[in-house]
Amino acid sequence: MDHPGADPRPLIDILQRNGLLVAALPALEGGLDLGLVPQRNSLLAEVLMTIGRGSLPMGRLFEGHVNALDLIHRFGDGEQMRRASADVREGCLFGVWATDDPSRPLRMTAEGRLEGRKILASGAGRLLRPLVTATTEEGVRLIAPRLRPGERSEVRSWTASGMQVSATGSVDFTGMMTREADRIGPPGCYQKEPYFTGGAWRFLAVQCGGVEELVQLMRHHLRRLDRDGDPHQRRRLGECMVAAETARLWVRKAALVYGSAEEETVLAYVQLSRHAVERAALDVLERVQRSIGLQAFLRPSPVERVARDLATYLRQPGPDRALDNAAALAFAAEQAGWP
């Protein structure tokens, strides 16, 4: 499965068979409110970390599914949520595609016609219920088009070394007509804070799972080769365990803060968490590869695959800006520190 253009359908099937697609629905629609109410954030964090340990691409797809349903639940109306729930129960994966093709950004005319493309769209061709951002005369709107398998998509442009089975690609919406019922929430709702920035804690949880998996793979590899008595290897394993637990603690706290604290606290804490998880992941990647050596770079080693996926997934936009924003909020606060 780990090759350019790999079909993510098997990953989606696993999520469906285990009830995870439906778990992200409201309880009134047969779900578990996973990602929809603050009281479920700790459980969602554990689910995302567990999926990330098994497959970072699967975690990326599921995190986008949760994000999309949260947006519909938060900003949509009852009928839009009921329609989305019916689609999920039939096995449809949801997601959010917000990155425009710079040469052809997605726009919606006054008549509801879409023009333009989305790029870096995870699940392209298999994700049938995306939420997309489109510029309109009123501002940026959230649109919920309905797609068929393979429709309007291509994944040839995704040449990254990692996350290949995420089927990240581009989708051309030119000529598609939308209805009022396809428009979720008022203009500008997609970037409403603290949900837009604060929601990053979910992908951090997936990344944390990947970090923990690398540490486990390193431990098993060294024990299998009887290198667990080497003090240098023990030191590196100990450092990796500290880094992984540091990432987990930040993620779990960010999950608690999100939805239950003041906006400034959420923004600062989640943005600090981004830095903490990235730093932990980079430290683990370095130590795992140093400990295992060349075999950590040879396929089909699981260490090589997880490391490649994690290094790719870490490249989220604006990491320096996120840390700077968090520090600026700390300077502006009457007292530094968050719950």
mmCIF file of C-alpha atoms in Angstrom, residues 35-163:
data_model
loop_
_atom_site.group_PDB
_atom_site.id
_atom_site.type_symbol
_atom_site.label_atom_id
_atom_site.label_comp_id
_atom_site.label_asym_id
_atom_site.label_seq_id
_atom_site.Cartn_x
_atom_site.Cartn_y
_atom_site.Cartn_z
ATOM 1 C CA GLY A 35 -14.919 15.676 18.657
ATOM 2 C CA LEU A 36 -18.232 17.500 19.118
ATOM 3 C CA VAL A 37 -18.339 18.164 22.873
ATOM 4 C CA PRO A 38 -15.466 19.089 25.250
ATOM 5 C CA GLN A 39 -16.259 16.167 27.527
ATOM 6 C CA ARG A 40 -15.178 13.776 24.744
ATOM 7 C CA ASN A 41 -11.876 15.475 23.925
ATOM 8 C CA SER A 42 -9.794 13.247 26.199
ATOM 9 C CA LEU A 43 -11.286 10.164 24.580
ATOM 10 C CA LEU A 44 -10.737 11.616 21.109
ATOM 11 C CA ALA A 45 -7.098 12.325 21.968
ATOM 12 C CA GLU A 46 -6.577 8.670 22.913
ATOM 13 C CA VAL A 47 -8.332 7.489 19.746
ATOM 14 C CA LEU A 48 -6.238 9.753 17.518
ATOM 15 C CA MET A 49 -2.991 8.708 19.194
ATOM 16 C CA THR A 50 -3.931 5.037 18.887
ATOM 17 C CA ILE A 51 -4.733 5.386 15.183
ATOM 18 C CA GLY A 52 -1.507 7.351 14.677
ATOM 19 C CA ARG A 53 0.482 4.487 16.180
ATOM 20 C CA GLY A 54 -1.035 2.143 13.621
ATOM 21 C CA SER A 55 -1.033 4.379 10.550
ATOM 22 C CA LEU A 56 -0.286 8.079 10.240
ATOM 23 C CA PRO A 57 -2.133 8.348 6.890
ATOM 24 C CA MET A 58 -5.202 6.744 8.473
ATOM 25 C CA GLY A 59 -4.911 9.184 11.352
ATOM 26 C CA ARG A 60 -4.724 12.096 8.929
ATOM 27 C CA LEU A 61 -7.902 10.960 7.171
ATOM 28 C CA PHE A 62 -9.798 10.369 10.410
ATOM 29 C CA GLU A 63 -8.707 13.691 11.908
ATOM 30 C CA GLY A 64 -10.064 15.465 8.817
ATOM 31 C CA HIS A 65 -13.325 13.515 9.127
ATOM 32 C CA VAL A 66 -13.738 14.648 12.733
ATOM 33 C CA ASN A 67 -12.875 18.235 11.806
ATOM 34 C CA ALA A 68 -15.450 18.356 9.013
ATOM 35 C CA LEU A 69 -18.263 16.943 11.124
ATOM 36 C CA ASP A 70 -17.404 19.336 13.941
ATOM 37 C CA LEU A 71 -17.712 22.274 11.513
ATOM 38 C CA ILE A 72 -21.097 21.059 10.259
ATOM 39 C CA HIS A 73 -22.294 20.471 13.829
ATOM 40 C CA ARG A 74 -21.016 23.863 14.996
ATOM 41 C CA PHE A 75 -22.056 26.084 12.095
ATOM 42 C CA GLY A 76 -24.577 24.126 10.022
ATOM 43 C CA ASP A 77 -28.279 23.665 10.607
ATOM 44 C CA GLY A 78 -30.156 20.582 11.779
ATOM 45 C CA GLU A 79 -30.991 19.357 8.291
ATOM 46 C CA GLN A 80 -27.362 19.639 7.145
ATOM 47 C CA MET A 81 -26.238 17.615 10.158
ATOM 48 C CA ARG A 82 -28.910 14.976 9.520
ATOM 49 C CA ARG A 83 -27.902 14.680 5.879
ATOM 50 C CA ALA A 84 -24.218 14.387 6.824
ATOM 51 C CA SER A 85 -25.057 11.735 9.409
ATOM 52 C CA ALA A 86 -26.948 9.658 6.856
ATOM 53 C CA ASP A 87 -23.934 9.801 4.525
ATOM 54 C CA VAL A 88 -21.562 8.726 7.297
ATOM 55 C CA ARG A 89 -23.757 5.762 8.208
ATOM 56 C CA GLU A 90 -23.500 4.698 4.566
ATOM 57 C CA GLY A 91 -19.700 4.724 4.804
ATOM 58 C CA CYS A 92 -18.821 8.189 3.449
ATOM 59 C CA LEU A 93 -15.635 9.805 4.683
ATOM 60 C CA PHE A 94 -15.720 13.555 5.338
ATOM 61 C CA GLY A 95 -12.791 15.970 5.342
ATOM 62 C CA VAL A 96 -11.736 19.588 4.927
ATOM 63 C CA TRP A 97 -9.926 20.913 1.851
ATOM 64 C CA ALA A 98 -8.850 24.511 2.354
ATOM 65 C CA THR A 99 -5.675 24.934 0.264
ATOM 66 C CA ASP A 100 -6.251 26.688 -3.062
ATOM 67 C CA ASP A 101 -4.315 26.241 -6.262
ATOM 68 C CA PRO A 102 -2.568 29.656 -6.321
ATOM 69 C CA SER A 103 -3.216 29.988 -10.052
ATOM 70 C CA ARG A 104 -6.862 28.897 -9.790
ATOM 71 C CA PRO A 105 -8.251 29.596 -6.313
ATOM 72 C CA LEU A 106 -11.708 28.235 -5.651
ATOM 73 C CA ARG A 107 -14.475 30.804 -6.051
ATOM 74 C CA MET A 108 -18.251 30.627 -6.035
ATOM 75 C CA THR A 109 -20.346 32.909 -8.230
ATOM 76 C CA ALA A 110 -23.563 34.561 -7.092
ATOM 77 C CA GLU A 111 -25.442 31.816 -8.941
ATOM 78 C CA GLY A 112 -23.657 29.099 -6.943
ATOM 79 C CA ARG A 113 -21.244 27.930 -9.635
ATOM 80 C CA LEU A 114 -17.779 26.845 -8.478
ATOM 81 C CA GLU A 115 -14.604 27.787 -10.364
ATOM 82 C CA GLY A 116 -11.100 26.657 -9.411
ATOM 83 C CA ARG A 117 -9.130 23.879 -7.724
ATOM 84 C CA LYS A 118 -8.080 22.654 -4.332
ATOM 85 C CA ILE A 119 -4.614 21.179 -3.819
ATOM 86 C CA LEU A 120 -3.041 19.158 -0.986
ATOM 87 C CA ALA A 121 -6.444 17.506 -0.626
ATOM 88 C CA SER A 122 -6.033 14.339 1.449
ATOM 89 C CA GLY A 123 -8.217 11.462 0.318
ATOM 90 C CA ALA A 124 -8.698 12.871 -3.179
ATOM 91 C CA GLY A 125 -10.838 10.471 -5.186
ATOM 92 C CA ARG A 126 -12.056 8.572 -2.117
ATOM 93 C CA LEU A 127 -13.194 11.312 0.225
ATOM 94 C CA LEU A 128 -16.702 11.855 -1.091
ATOM 95 C CA ARG A 129 -17.997 14.503 1.316
ATOM 96 C CA PRO A 130 -15.429 17.297 1.582
ATOM 97 C CA LEU A 131 -15.943 20.717 3.078
ATOM 98 C CA VAL A 132 -14.173 23.269 0.893
ATOM 99 C CA THR A 133 -13.521 26.958 1.355
ATOM 100 C CA ALA A 134 -14.615 29.188 -1.528
ATOM 101 C CA THR A 135 -14.313 32.929 -1.978
ATOM 102 C CA THR A 136 -17.617 34.704 -2.632
ATOM 103 C CA GLU A 137 -18.849 38.291 -2.756
ATOM 104 C CA GLU A 138 -19.833 37.887 0.884
ATOM 105 C CA GLY A 139 -16.499 36.513 2.010
ATOM 106 C CA VAL A 140 -15.078 33.003 2.409
ATOM 107 C CA ARG A 141 -17.827 30.382 2.615
ATOM 108 C CA LEU A 142 -17.770 26.720 3.606
ATOM 109 C CA ILE A 143 -19.269 24.567 0.856
ATOM 110 C CA ALA A 144 -20.238 20.893 1.119
ATOM 111 C CA PRO A 145 -20.212 19.429 -2.422
ATOM 112 C CA ARG A 146 -21.036 15.785 -3.039
ATOM 113 C CA LEU A 147 -18.568 13.720 -5.080
ATOM 114 C CA ARG A 148 -18.446 10.245 -6.598
ATOM 115 C CA PRO A 149 -15.359 7.982 -6.344
ATOM 116 C CA GLY A 150 -12.539 9.366 -8.487
ATOM 117 C CA GLU A 151 -14.566 12.360 -9.640
ATOM 118 C CA ARG A 152 -12.603 15.538 -10.539
ATOM 119 C CA SER A 153 -9.487 14.360 -8.679
ATOM 120 C CA GLU A 154 -5.889 13.436 -9.394
ATOM 121 C CA VAL A 155 -3.059 12.362 -7.100
ATOM 122 C CA ARG A 156 -0.113 12.457 -9.531
ATOM 123 C CA SER A 157 0.956 15.808 -8.100
ATOM 124 C CA TRP A 158 1.610 14.270 -4.653
ATOM 125 C CA THR A 159 5.316 13.449 -4.859
ATOM 126 C CA ALA A 160 6.179 13.647 -1.168
ATOM 127 C CA SER A 161 8.264 10.778 0.171
ATOM 128 C CA GLY A 162 5.835 10.110 3.004
ATOM 129 C CA MET A 163 2.083 9.873 3.648
#
